Amino acid sequence: MLGAIEAGGTKFVCAVGDEKGNLMERIQISTTVPEETMPKVESFFKKYPIKAIGIGSFGPIDVNKESPKYGYITSTPKTAWRDFPFVQSMKAAFDLPIGFTTDVNAAALGEATFGAAKGLDSCIYITVGTGIGAGAIVQGKLLQGVSHPEMGHILVRKHPNDPYKGKCPYHSDCLEGLASGPAIEERWGEKAENLAAREVVWDMEGYYLAQALMQYILILSPKKIILGGGVMKQKQVFFSIYHYLPKLLNSYGSLPEISDYIVSPRLGDDAGITGALILARQAHQESLKKGI
Ligand code: ADP
Ligand code: ZN
């Protein structure tokens, strides 16, 4: 049995499951402060004979194993979690191998192993929710360099009819600043989920996301693009992307059939937690190899 954590800014999902990706038991815990949330996480896992734990966390996080702050949540706007030593705190409670990556990397791993990108050695998983983030698998491995990618913060051209200044605290009108759920809410004065009937909202959303996808496609050439998160529950955004992306690319390079190329997560809302389970499996296998 393996343990999995999908640590989000509003809630933690904790689950136990097997190495085939089957989830057996799960709970949800509100993300308040570490002193309150973490004891609940620990008491859940203490009930099961788990062999390793995988964590997909909101970020930014330090994923560089050479870094003194490896395993930490770093400069998050959620101040209670800033500089929280996530992996170290779990290690102190469980003497087990622990896998640690971003929430979107975990979702990419889940979809690449059991979901929409199963059998492919590359894909991108993008979440459009409270923030925008993406994880990429390239040649069978999660893309990572100095840090994890931050594909939500790329720059896009403003829509000619969009006077909105943008919501990113770092860059104002980056992709996240213009197209996240809170940006939609602030621009249109209503929660995104209540704007379903306003076509102009979703047309503009697709206008921005298509630009981002164009850049990801040109740079990484992924074999599948998976779009999840709350905002993508509005299926009309997919149609807006299908409209704008070919126009932007203007026949430069060839795309697979677009509706089969840019898709929803096949694992639905379980992509992240399933990926965290795979991360646990990997951490377990690595520890066996090292003979720890
Ligand atoms: P989080 O990013 O916190 O993990 P979500 O992916 O659900 O969670 O993203 C939350 C954002 O998505 C909010 O801004 C919310 O308004 C928006 N959202 C949630 N559900 C929907 C929906 N059905 N349609 C459009 N927007 C939605
Ligand atoms: Zn930004």
PDB file of C-alpha atoms and ligand atoms in Angstrom:
ATOM      1  CA  MET A   1       0.000   0.000   0.000  1.00  0.00           C
ATOM      2  CA  LEU A   2       1.173   3.511  -0.852  1.00  0.00           C
ATOM      3  CA  GLY A   3       0.255   6.983   0.408  1.00  0.00           C
ATOM      4  CA  ALA A   4      -0.539  10.013  -1.751  1.00  0.00           C
ATOM      5  CA  ILE A   5      -1.059  13.696  -0.971  1.00  0.00           C
ATOM      6  CA  GLU A   6      -2.424  16.315  -3.334  1.00  0.00           C
ATOM      7  CA  ALA A   7      -1.689  19.483  -1.414  1.00  0.00           C
ATOM      8  CA  GLY A   8      -3.751  22.365  -2.761  1.00  0.00           C
ATOM      9  CA  GLY A   9      -4.118  25.934  -1.634  1.00  0.00           C
ATOM     10  CA  THR A  10      -7.655  25.328  -0.371  1.00  0.00           C
ATOM     11  CA  LYS A  11      -7.637  21.623   0.455  1.00  0.00           C
ATOM     12  CA  PHE A  12      -5.380  18.636   0.890  1.00  0.00           C
ATOM     13  CA  VAL A  13      -6.526  15.323  -0.550  1.00  0.00           C
ATOM     14  CA  CYS A  14      -4.853  12.366   1.159  1.00  0.00           C
ATOM     15  CA  ALA A  15      -5.314   8.850  -0.159  1.00  0.00           C
ATOM     16  CA  VAL A  16      -3.940   5.355   0.063  1.00  0.00           C
ATOM     17  CA  GLY A  17      -3.850   3.046  -2.897  1.00  0.00           C
ATOM     18  CA  ASP A  18      -1.896   0.407  -4.749  1.00  0.00           C
ATOM     19  CA  GLU A  19       0.874   0.591  -7.290  1.00  0.00           C
ATOM     20  CA  LYS A  20      -1.579   0.090 -10.158  1.00  0.00           C
ATOM     21  CA  GLY A  21      -3.086   3.490  -9.368  1.00  0.00           C
ATOM     22  CA  ASN A  22      -6.188   2.171  -7.587  1.00  0.00           C
ATOM     23  CA  LEU A  23      -7.241   4.573  -4.840  1.00  0.00           C
ATOM     24  CA  MET A  24      -8.728   2.819  -1.811  1.00  0.00           C
ATOM     25  CA  GLU A  25      -9.414   5.328   0.964  1.00  0.00           C
ATOM     26  CA  ARG A  26      -9.226   9.095   0.879  1.00  0.00           C
ATOM     27  CA  ILE A  27      -9.983  12.169   2.951  1.00  0.00           C
ATOM     28  CA  GLN A  28     -10.048  15.913   2.395  1.00  0.00           C
ATOM     29  CA  ILE A  29      -8.516  18.330   4.861  1.00  0.00           C
ATOM     30  CA  SER A  30      -8.751  22.125   4.662  1.00  0.00           C
ATOM     31  CA  THR A  31      -5.494  23.951   4.032  1.00  0.00           C
ATOM     32  CA  THR A  32      -5.375  26.279   7.025  1.00  0.00           C
ATOM     33  CA  VAL A  33      -2.004  26.499   8.782  1.00  0.00           C
ATOM     34  CA  PRO A  34       0.610  23.715   8.941  1.00  0.00           C
ATOM     35  CA  GLU A  35       0.132  23.269  12.717  1.00  0.00           C
ATOM     36  CA  GLU A  36      -3.510  22.401  12.109  1.00  0.00           C
ATOM     37  CA  THR A  37      -3.454  20.665   8.724  1.00  0.00           C
ATOM     38  CA  MET A  38      -0.385  18.446   9.105  1.00  0.00           C
ATOM     39  CA  PRO A  39      -1.453  16.541  12.260  1.00  0.00           C
ATOM     40  CA  LYS A  40      -4.657  15.550  10.425  1.00  0.00           C
ATOM     41  CA  VAL A  41      -2.622  14.372   7.439  1.00  0.00           C
ATOM     42  CA  GLU A  42      -0.389  12.316   9.710  1.00  0.00           C
ATOM     43  CA  SER A  43      -3.219  10.704  11.657  1.00  0.00           C
ATOM     44  CA  PHE A  44      -4.845   9.609   8.369  1.00  0.00           C
ATOM     45  CA  PHE A  45      -1.716   7.823   7.118  1.00  0.00           C
ATOM     46  CA  LYS A  46      -0.903   6.293  10.522  1.00  0.00           C
ATOM     47  CA  LYS A  47      -3.915   4.003  10.022  1.00  0.00           C
ATOM     48  CA  TYR A  48      -2.407   2.220   7.014  1.00  0.00           C
ATOM     49  CA  PRO A  49       0.651   0.020   6.398  1.00  0.00           C
ATOM     50  CA  ILE A  50       2.083   2.275   3.696  1.00  0.00           C
ATOM     51  CA  LYS A  51       5.529   1.786   2.173  1.00  0.00           C
ATOM     52  CA  ALA A  52       6.110   5.246   0.682  1.00  0.00           C
ATOM     53  CA  ILE A  53       4.393   8.599   0.254  1.00  0.00           C
ATOM     54  CA  GLY A  54       4.089  10.772  -2.854  1.00  0.00           C
ATOM     55  CA  ILE A  55       3.332  14.483  -2.569  1.00  0.00           C
ATOM     56  CA  GLY A  56       2.079  16.788  -5.321  1.00  0.00           C
ATOM     57  CA  SER A  57       2.102  20.241  -3.768  1.00  0.00           C
ATOM     58  CA  PHE A  58       1.007  23.782  -4.521  1.00  0.00           C
ATOM     59  CA  GLY A  59       4.049  25.963  -4.924  1.00  0.00           C
ATOM     60  CA  PRO A  60       6.434  27.343  -5.604  1.00  0.00           C
ATOM     61  CA  ILE A  61       8.369  24.497  -4.022  1.00  0.00           C
ATOM     62  CA  ASP A  62      12.023  23.527  -3.946  1.00  0.00           C
ATOM     63  CA  VAL A  63      12.448  20.326  -5.985  1.00  0.00           C
ATOM     64  CA  ASN A  64      16.203  20.529  -6.405  1.00  0.00           C
ATOM     65  CA  LYS A  65      17.628  17.592  -4.447  1.00  0.00           C
ATOM     66  CA  GLU A  66      20.990  19.380  -4.105  1.00  0.00           C
ATOM     67  CA  SER A  67      19.426  22.402  -2.453  1.00  0.00           C
ATOM     68  CA  PRO A  68      19.450  22.903   1.346  1.00  0.00           C
ATOM     69  CA  LYS A  69      15.768  23.777   1.067  1.00  0.00           C
ATOM     70  CA  TYR A  70      14.797  20.699  -0.951  1.00  0.00           C
ATOM     71  CA  GLY A  71      11.307  19.621   0.102  1.00  0.00           C
ATOM     72  CA  TYR A  72      10.190  23.100   1.185  1.00  0.00           C
ATOM     73  CA  ILE A  73       7.261  25.161   0.029  1.00  0.00           C
ATOM     74  CA  THR A  74       9.051  28.436  -0.731  1.00  0.00           C
ATOM     75  CA  SER A  75       7.707  31.872  -1.704  1.00  0.00           C
ATOM     76  CA  THR A  76       3.989  31.126  -1.622  1.00  0.00           C
ATOM     77  CA  PRO A  77       1.554  33.982  -1.055  1.00  0.00           C
ATOM     78  CA  LYS A  78      -0.020  31.742   1.618  1.00  0.00           C
ATOM     79  CA  THR A  79       2.169  33.145   4.369  1.00  0.00           C
ATOM     80  CA  ALA A  80       1.567  30.400   6.946  1.00  0.00           C
ATOM     81  CA  TRP A  81       3.106  27.913   4.491  1.00  0.00           C
ATOM     82  CA  ARG A  82       6.047  30.031   3.411  1.00  0.00           C
ATOM     83  CA  ASP A  83       9.312  28.147   4.000  1.00  0.00           C
ATOM     84  CA  PHE A  84       7.411  25.139   5.301  1.00  0.00           C
ATOM     85  CA  PRO A  85       9.667  22.038   5.227  1.00  0.00           C
ATOM     86  CA  PHE A  86       7.023  19.693   3.812  1.00  0.00           C
ATOM     87  CA  VAL A  87       9.152  16.624   3.101  1.00  0.00           C
ATOM     88  CA  GLN A  88      11.103  16.991   6.354  1.00  0.00           C
ATOM     89  CA  SER A  89       7.888  17.254   8.338  1.00  0.00           C
ATOM     90  CA  MET A  90       6.551  14.038   6.745  1.00  0.00           C
ATOM     91  CA  LYS A  91       9.910  12.296   7.257  1.00  0.00           C
ATOM     92  CA  ALA A  92       9.788  13.168  10.944  1.00  0.00           C
ATOM     93  CA  ALA A  93       6.395  11.450  11.235  1.00  0.00           C
ATOM     94  CA  PHE A  94       7.047   8.519   8.877  1.00  0.00           C
ATOM     95  CA  ASP A  95      10.393   6.936   8.254  1.00  0.00           C
ATOM     96  CA  LEU A  96       9.526   6.230   4.618  1.00  0.00           C
ATOM     97  CA  PRO A  97      10.691   7.143   1.116  1.00  0.00           C
ATOM     98  CA  ILE A  98       8.957  10.324   0.027  1.00  0.00           C
ATOM     99  CA  GLY A  99       8.421  11.619  -3.511  1.00  0.00           C
ATOM    100  CA  PHE A 100       7.888  15.351  -3.898  1.00  0.00           C
ATOM    101  CA  THR A 101       6.868  17.436  -6.866  1.00  0.00           C
ATOM    102  CA  THR A 102       4.401  20.132  -7.908  1.00  0.00           C
ATOM    103  CA  ASP A 103       0.650  19.484  -8.047  1.00  0.00           C
ATOM    104  CA  VAL A 104       0.655  19.925 -11.823  1.00  0.00           C
ATOM    105  CA  ASN A 105       3.668  17.649 -12.294  1.00  0.00           C
ATOM    106  CA  ALA A 106       1.812  14.996 -10.309  1.00  0.00           C
ATOM    107  CA  ALA A 107      -1.262  15.450 -12.513  1.00  0.00           C
ATOM    108  CA  ALA A 108       0.902  15.171 -15.641  1.00  0.00           C
ATOM    109  CA  LEU A 109       2.363  11.950 -14.264  1.00  0.00           C
ATOM    110  CA  GLY A 110      -1.105  10.584 -13.494  1.00  0.00           C
ATOM    111  CA  GLU A 111      -2.434  11.359 -16.959  1.00  0.00           C
ATOM    112  CA  ALA A 112       0.713  10.029 -18.661  1.00  0.00           C
ATOM    113  CA  THR A 113       0.531   6.757 -16.746  1.00  0.00           C
ATOM    114  CA  PHE A 114      -3.182   5.971 -16.607  1.00  0.00           C
ATOM    115  CA  GLY A 115      -5.030   8.803 -18.369  1.00  0.00           C
ATOM    116  CA  ALA A 116      -5.301  10.741 -21.614  1.00  0.00           C
ATOM    117  CA  ALA A 117      -1.564  10.491 -22.390  1.00  0.00           C
ATOM    118  CA  LYS A 118      -1.204   6.821 -21.470  1.00  0.00           C
ATOM    119  CA  GLY A 119       1.436   5.157 -23.620  1.00  0.00           C
ATOM    120  CA  LEU A 120       2.935   8.484 -24.752  1.00  0.00           C
ATOM    121  CA  ASP A 121       6.383   9.651 -23.675  1.00  0.00           C
ATOM    122  CA  SER A 122       5.414  13.322 -23.641  1.00  0.00           C
ATOM    123  CA  CYS A 123       2.511  15.491 -22.583  1.00  0.00           C
ATOM    124  CA  ILE A 124       1.661  18.719 -20.827  1.00  0.00           C
ATOM    125  CA  TYR A 125      -0.902  19.014 -18.065  1.00  0.00           C
ATOM    126  CA  ILE A 126      -2.188  22.528 -17.478  1.00  0.00           C
ATOM    127  CA  THR A 127      -4.488  23.588 -14.676  1.00  0.00           C
ATOM    128  CA  VAL A 128      -6.605  26.709 -15.042  1.00  0.00           C
ATOM    129  CA  GLY A 129      -8.019  27.391 -11.605  1.00  0.00           C
ATOM    130  CA  THR A 130      -7.098  29.758  -8.790  1.00  0.00           C
ATOM    131  CA  GLY A 131      -3.763  29.975 -10.570  1.00  0.00           C
ATOM    132  CA  ILE A 132      -2.426  28.647 -13.835  1.00  0.00           C
ATOM    133  CA  GLY A 133       0.345  26.090 -13.794  1.00  0.00           C
ATOM    134  CA  ALA A 134       1.621  23.295 -15.941  1.00  0.00           C
ATOM    135  CA  GLY A 135       3.721  20.176 -15.694  1.00  0.00           C
ATOM    136  CA  ALA A 136       5.464  18.666 -18.691  1.00  0.00           C
ATOM    137  CA  ILE A 137       6.700  15.180 -19.418  1.00  0.00           C
ATOM    138  CA  VAL A 138       9.445  15.154 -22.012  1.00  0.00           C
ATOM    139  CA  GLN A 139      11.054  11.931 -23.238  1.00  0.00           C
ATOM    140  CA  GLY A 140       9.330  10.050 -20.437  1.00  0.00           C
ATOM    141  CA  LYS A 141      10.508  12.307 -17.611  1.00  0.00           C
ATOM    142  CA  LEU A 142       9.108  15.279 -15.736  1.00  0.00           C
ATOM    143  CA  LEU A 143      10.719  18.415 -17.061  1.00  0.00           C
ATOM    144  CA  GLN A 144      12.874  20.032 -14.415  1.00  0.00           C
ATOM    145  CA  GLY A 145      15.852  22.343 -14.487  1.00  0.00           C
ATOM    146  CA  VAL A 146      17.071  24.834 -11.922  1.00  0.00           C
ATOM    147  CA  SER A 147      13.536  24.576 -10.582  1.00  0.00           C
ATOM    148  CA  HIS A 148      10.181  23.324 -11.810  1.00  0.00           C
ATOM    149  CA  PRO A 149       8.675  25.134 -14.803  1.00  0.00           C
ATOM    150  CA  GLU A 150       6.261  28.031 -14.164  1.00  0.00           C
ATOM    151  CA  MET A 151       4.383  27.997 -17.433  1.00  0.00           C
ATOM    152  CA  GLY A 152       1.446  29.973 -16.069  1.00  0.00           C
ATOM    153  CA  HIS A 153       3.489  33.168 -15.905  1.00  0.00           C
ATOM    154  CA  ILE A 154       4.380  33.584 -19.569  1.00  0.00           C
ATOM    155  CA  LEU A 155       3.502  36.776 -21.395  1.00  0.00           C
ATOM    156  CA  VAL A 156       0.631  36.917 -23.870  1.00  0.00           C
ATOM    157  CA  ARG A 157      -0.750  39.601 -26.185  1.00  0.00           C
ATOM    158  CA  LYS A 158      -3.669  41.528 -24.774  1.00  0.00           C
ATOM    159  CA  HIS A 159      -7.036  40.999 -26.407  1.00  0.00           C
ATOM    160  CA  PRO A 160      -7.923  44.245 -28.246  1.00  0.00           C
ATOM    161  CA  ASN A 161     -11.189  44.494 -26.261  1.00  0.00           C
ATOM    162  CA  ASP A 162      -9.688  43.769 -22.856  1.00  0.00           C
ATOM    163  CA  PRO A 163      -8.959  46.797 -20.675  1.00  0.00           C
ATOM    164  CA  TYR A 164      -8.414  44.607 -17.590  1.00  0.00           C
ATOM    165  CA  LYS A 165      -5.065  45.300 -15.929  1.00  0.00           C
ATOM    166  CA  GLY A 166      -4.387  41.734 -14.760  1.00  0.00           C
ATOM    167  CA  LYS A 167      -4.207  40.045 -11.405  1.00  0.00           C
ATOM    168  CA  CYS A 168      -0.755  38.469 -11.038  1.00  0.00           C
ATOM    169  CA  PRO A 169       0.965  39.982  -7.988  1.00  0.00           C
ATOM    170  CA  TYR A 170       4.320  39.559  -9.732  1.00  0.00           C
ATOM    171  CA  HIS A 171       3.647  40.399 -13.399  1.00  0.00           C
ATOM    172  CA  SER A 172       0.111  41.871 -13.545  1.00  0.00           C
ATOM    173  CA  ASP A 173      -0.894  40.791 -17.043  1.00  0.00           C
ATOM    174  CA  CYS A 174       0.926  37.496 -17.535  1.00  0.00           C
ATOM    175  CA  LEU A 175      -1.205  34.494 -18.570  1.00  0.00           C
ATOM    176  CA  GLU A 176      -2.223  33.750 -14.978  1.00  0.00           C
ATOM    177  CA  GLY A 177      -2.924  37.433 -14.394  1.00  0.00           C
ATOM    178  CA  LEU A 178      -5.355  37.507 -17.333  1.00  0.00           C
ATOM    179  CA  ALA A 179      -6.880  34.028 -17.501  1.00  0.00           C
ATOM    180  CA  SER A 180      -7.036  32.447 -14.002  1.00  0.00           C
ATOM    181  CA  GLY A 181     -10.402  31.995 -12.278  1.00  0.00           C
ATOM    182  CA  PRO A 182      -9.891  35.044 -10.013  1.00  0.00           C
ATOM    183  CA  ALA A 183      -8.876  37.153 -13.051  1.00  0.00           C
ATOM    184  CA  ILE A 184     -12.098  36.179 -14.840  1.00  0.00           C
ATOM    185  CA  GLU A 185     -14.049  37.046 -11.708  1.00  0.00           C
ATOM    186  CA  GLU A 186     -12.436  40.453 -11.291  1.00  0.00           C
ATOM    187  CA  ARG A 187     -12.695  41.371 -14.982  1.00  0.00           C
ATOM    188  CA  TRP A 188     -16.372  40.447 -15.364  1.00  0.00           C
ATOM    189  CA  GLY A 189     -17.531  41.160 -11.796  1.00  0.00           C
ATOM    190  CA  GLU A 190     -18.935  37.701 -11.202  1.00  0.00           C
ATOM    191  CA  LYS A 191     -17.587  34.281 -10.211  1.00  0.00           C
ATOM    192  CA  ALA A 192     -16.399  32.302 -13.252  1.00  0.00           C
ATOM    193  CA  GLU A 193     -18.856  29.485 -12.568  1.00  0.00           C
ATOM    194  CA  ASN A 194     -21.748  31.974 -12.839  1.00  0.00           C
ATOM    195  CA  LEU A 195     -20.655  33.298 -16.226  1.00  0.00           C
ATOM    196  CA  ALA A 196     -21.425  30.157 -18.245  1.00  0.00           C
ATOM    197  CA  ALA A 197     -23.914  31.936 -20.530  1.00  0.00           C
ATOM    198  CA  ARG A 198     -21.606  34.892 -21.387  1.00  0.00           C
ATOM    199  CA  GLU A 199     -19.988  33.796 -24.654  1.00  0.00           C
ATOM    200  CA  VAL A 200     -17.589  36.732 -24.744  1.00  0.00           C
ATOM    201  CA  VAL A 201     -15.999  35.560 -21.478  1.00  0.00           C
ATOM    202  CA  TRP A 202     -15.080  32.149 -22.843  1.00  0.00           C
ATOM    203  CA  ASP A 203     -14.050  33.447 -26.227  1.00  0.00           C
ATOM    204  CA  MET A 204     -11.516  35.720 -24.508  1.00  0.00           C
ATOM    205  CA  GLU A 205     -10.399  32.900 -22.219  1.00  0.00           C
ATOM    206  CA  GLY A 206      -9.647  30.741 -25.249  1.00  0.00           C
ATOM    207  CA  TYR A 207      -7.883  33.664 -26.922  1.00  0.00           C
ATOM    208  CA  TYR A 208      -5.366  33.778 -24.055  1.00  0.00           C
ATOM    209  CA  LEU A 209      -5.005  30.045 -23.538  1.00  0.00           C
ATOM    210  CA  ALA A 210      -4.484  29.421 -27.273  1.00  0.00           C
ATOM    211  CA  GLN A 211      -1.517  31.799 -27.210  1.00  0.00           C
ATOM    212  CA  ALA A 212      -0.006  29.940 -24.285  1.00  0.00           C
ATOM    213  CA  LEU A 213      -0.547  26.571 -25.950  1.00  0.00           C
ATOM    214  CA  MET A 214       1.058  27.857 -29.132  1.00  0.00           C
ATOM    215  CA  GLN A 215       4.210  28.664 -27.189  1.00  0.00           C
ATOM    216  CA  TYR A 216       4.244  25.359 -25.321  1.00  0.00           C
ATOM    217  CA  ILE A 217       3.744  23.493 -28.608  1.00  0.00           C
ATOM    218  CA  LEU A 218       6.495  25.405 -30.406  1.00  0.00           C
ATOM    219  CA  ILE A 219       8.973  24.903 -27.588  1.00  0.00           C
ATOM    220  CA  LEU A 220       8.194  21.404 -26.310  1.00  0.00           C
ATOM    221  CA  SER A 221       6.231  19.717 -29.092  1.00  0.00           C
ATOM    222  CA  PRO A 222       4.192  17.603 -26.660  1.00  0.00           C
ATOM    223  CA  LYS A 223       2.253  14.589 -27.926  1.00  0.00           C
ATOM    224  CA  LYS A 224      -0.842  15.457 -25.859  1.00  0.00           C
ATOM    225  CA  ILE A 225      -2.104  18.564 -24.088  1.00  0.00           C
ATOM    226  CA  ILE A 226      -4.425  18.084 -21.124  1.00  0.00           C
ATOM    227  CA  LEU A 227      -6.305  21.003 -19.625  1.00  0.00           C
ATOM    228  CA  GLY A 228      -7.863  20.665 -16.176  1.00  0.00           C
ATOM    229  CA  GLY A 229      -8.828  22.861 -13.227  1.00  0.00           C
ATOM    230  CA  GLY A 230     -12.085  24.585 -12.322  1.00  0.00           C
ATOM    231  CA  VAL A 231     -12.206  27.025 -15.240  1.00  0.00           C
ATOM    232  CA  MET A 232     -11.870  24.209 -17.792  1.00  0.00           C
ATOM    233  CA  LYS A 233     -15.172  22.783 -16.547  1.00  0.00           C
ATOM    234  CA  GLN A 234     -16.551  25.349 -19.036  1.00  0.00           C
ATOM    235  CA  LYS A 235     -16.279  23.124 -22.094  1.00  0.00           C
ATOM    236  CA  GLN A 236     -16.797  26.079 -24.418  1.00  0.00           C
ATOM    237  CA  VAL A 237     -13.232  27.171 -23.625  1.00  0.00           C
ATOM    238  CA  PHE A 238     -11.980  24.137 -25.544  1.00  0.00           C
ATOM    239  CA  PHE A 239     -13.924  25.264 -28.605  1.00  0.00           C
ATOM    240  CA  SER A 240     -12.513  28.756 -28.330  1.00  0.00           C
ATOM    241  CA  ILE A 241      -8.990  27.275 -28.173  1.00  0.00           C
ATOM    242  CA  TYR A 242      -9.758  25.058 -31.188  1.00  0.00           C
ATOM    243  CA  HIS A 243     -10.809  28.242 -32.995  1.00  0.00           C
ATOM    244  CA  TYR A 244      -7.839  30.463 -32.110  1.00  0.00           C
ATOM    245  CA  LEU A 245      -4.894  28.068 -32.040  1.00  0.00           C
ATOM    246  CA  PRO A 246      -4.892  27.073 -35.740  1.00  0.00           C
ATOM    247  CA  LYS A 247      -5.272  30.769 -36.637  1.00  0.00           C
ATOM    248  CA  LEU A 248      -2.252  31.648 -34.527  1.00  0.00           C
ATOM    249  CA  LEU A 249      -0.103  28.837 -35.884  1.00  0.00           C
ATOM    250  CA  ASN A 250      -1.293  29.717 -39.385  1.00  0.00           C
ATOM    251  CA  SER A 251      -0.400  26.302 -40.805  1.00  0.00           C
ATOM    252  CA  TYR A 252       3.140  26.532 -39.496  1.00  0.00           C
ATOM    253  CA  GLY A 253       3.966  22.957 -38.550  1.00  0.00           C
ATOM    254  CA  SER A 254       1.297  20.289 -38.419  1.00  0.00           C
ATOM    255  CA  LEU A 255      -0.951  19.527 -35.479  1.00  0.00           C
ATOM    256  CA  PRO A 256      -2.699  16.238 -34.803  1.00  0.00           C
ATOM    257  CA  GLU A 257      -6.536  16.330 -34.949  1.00  0.00           C
ATOM    258  CA  ILE A 258      -7.089  19.178 -32.510  1.00  0.00           C
ATOM    259  CA  SER A 259     -10.038  17.791 -30.532  1.00  0.00           C
ATOM    260  CA  ASP A 260      -8.033  14.642 -29.849  1.00  0.00           C
ATOM    261  CA  TYR A 261      -4.835  16.586 -29.131  1.00  0.00           C
ATOM    262  CA  ILE A 262      -6.099  19.162 -26.625  1.00  0.00           C
ATOM    263  CA  VAL A 263      -8.318  17.346 -24.159  1.00  0.00           C
ATOM    264  CA  SER A 264      -9.757  17.149 -20.629  1.00  0.00           C
ATOM    265  CA  PRO A 265      -8.071  14.924 -18.054  1.00  0.00           C
ATOM    266  CA  ARG A 266      -9.253  11.344 -18.485  1.00  0.00           C
ATOM    267  CA  LEU A 267      -8.780  10.811 -14.748  1.00  0.00           C
ATOM    268  CA  GLY A 268     -10.974  13.857 -14.097  1.00  0.00           C
ATOM    269  CA  ASP A 269     -10.329  15.405 -10.702  1.00  0.00           C
ATOM    270  CA  ASP A 270      -8.208  12.379  -9.709  1.00  0.00           C
ATOM    271  CA  ALA A 271      -5.270  13.158 -12.014  1.00  0.00           C
ATOM    272  CA  GLY A 272      -3.220  14.807  -9.240  1.00  0.00           C
ATOM    273  CA  ILE A 273      -3.854  12.312  -6.481  1.00  0.00           C
ATOM    274  CA  THR A 274      -3.243   9.386  -8.864  1.00  0.00           C
ATOM    275  CA  GLY A 275       0.021  10.992  -9.928  1.00  0.00           C
ATOM    276  CA  ALA A 276       1.030  11.390  -6.292  1.00  0.00           C
ATOM    277  CA  LEU A 277       0.475   7.649  -5.873  1.00  0.00           C
ATOM    278  CA  ILE A 278       2.796   6.983  -8.831  1.00  0.00           C
ATOM    279  CA  LEU A 279       5.331   9.287  -7.238  1.00  0.00           C
ATOM    280  CA  ALA A 280       5.149   7.169  -4.089  1.00  0.00           C
ATOM    281  CA  ARG A 281       5.672   4.054  -6.201  1.00  0.00           C
ATOM    282  CA  GLN A 282       8.739   5.637  -7.800  1.00  0.00           C
ATOM    283  CA  ALA A 283      10.131   6.691  -4.411  1.00  0.00           C
ATOM    284  CA  HIS A 284       9.632   3.148  -3.135  1.00  0.00           C
ATOM    285  CA  GLN A 285      11.364   1.616  -6.151  1.00  0.00           C
ATOM    286  CA  GLU A 286      14.287   4.020  -5.837  1.00  0.00           C
ATOM    287  CA  SER A 287      14.736   3.179  -2.161  1.00  0.00           C
ATOM    288  CA  LEU A 288      14.798  -0.538  -3.000  1.00  0.00           C
ATOM    289  CA  LYS A 289      17.472   0.139  -5.628  1.00  0.00           C
ATOM    290  CA  LYS A 290      19.559   2.079  -3.141  1.00  0.00           C
ATOM    291  CA  GLY A 291      19.020  -0.716  -0.611  1.00  0.00           C
ATOM    292  CA  ILE A 292      17.866   1.655   2.097  1.00  0.00           C
TER     293      ILE A 292
HETATM  294  P1  ADP B   1      -7.729  25.279  -7.157  1.00  0.00           P
HETATM  295  O1  ADP B   1      -7.094  26.002  -8.282  1.00  0.00           O
HETATM  296  O2  ADP B   1      -7.868  26.127  -5.930  1.00  0.00           O
HETATM  297  O3  ADP B   1      -7.134  23.942  -6.884  1.00  0.00           O
HETATM  298  P2  ADP B   1      -9.996  24.963  -8.948  1.00  0.00           P
HETATM  299  O4  ADP B   1      -9.227  24.276  -9.999  1.00  0.00           O
HETATM  300  O5  ADP B   1     -11.399  24.461  -8.698  1.00  0.00           O
HETATM  301  O6  ADP B   1      -9.256  24.953  -7.551  1.00  0.00           O
HETATM  302  O7  ADP B   1     -10.055  26.494  -9.335  1.00  0.00           O
HETATM  303  C1  ADP B   1     -10.849  27.406  -8.675  1.00  0.00           C
HETATM  304  C2  ADP B   1     -11.208  28.518  -9.660  1.00  0.00           C
HETATM  305  O8  ADP B   1     -11.954  27.958 -10.728  1.00  0.00           O
HETATM  306  C3  ADP B   1     -12.072  29.612  -9.066  1.00  0.00           C
HETATM  307  O9  ADP B   1     -11.610  30.854  -9.537  1.00  0.00           O
HETATM  308  C4  ADP B   1     -13.469  29.314  -9.583  1.00  0.00           C
HETATM  309  O10 ADP B   1     -14.206  30.499  -9.786  1.00  0.00           O
HETATM  310  C5  ADP B   1     -13.175  28.613 -10.880  1.00  0.00           C
HETATM  311  N1  ADP B   1     -14.187  27.582 -11.167  1.00  0.00           N
HETATM  312  C6  ADP B   1     -14.533  26.532 -10.407  1.00  0.00           C
HETATM  313  N2  ADP B   1     -15.525  25.817 -10.968  1.00  0.00           N
HETATM  314  C7  ADP B   1     -15.823  26.434 -12.125  1.00  0.00           C
HETATM  315  C8  ADP B   1     -16.769  26.201 -13.177  1.00  0.00           C
HETATM  316  N3  ADP B   1     -17.617  25.168 -13.141  1.00  0.00           N
HETATM  317  N4  ADP B   1     -16.759  27.052 -14.212  1.00  0.00           N
HETATM  318  C9  ADP B   1     -15.912  28.094 -14.271  1.00  0.00           C
HETATM  319  N5  ADP B   1     -15.030  28.378 -13.310  1.00  0.00           N
HETATM  320  C10 ADP B   1     -14.974  27.568 -12.261  1.00  0.00           C
HETATM  321 ZN    ZN B   2       2.645  36.125 -13.268  1.00  0.00          ZN
END
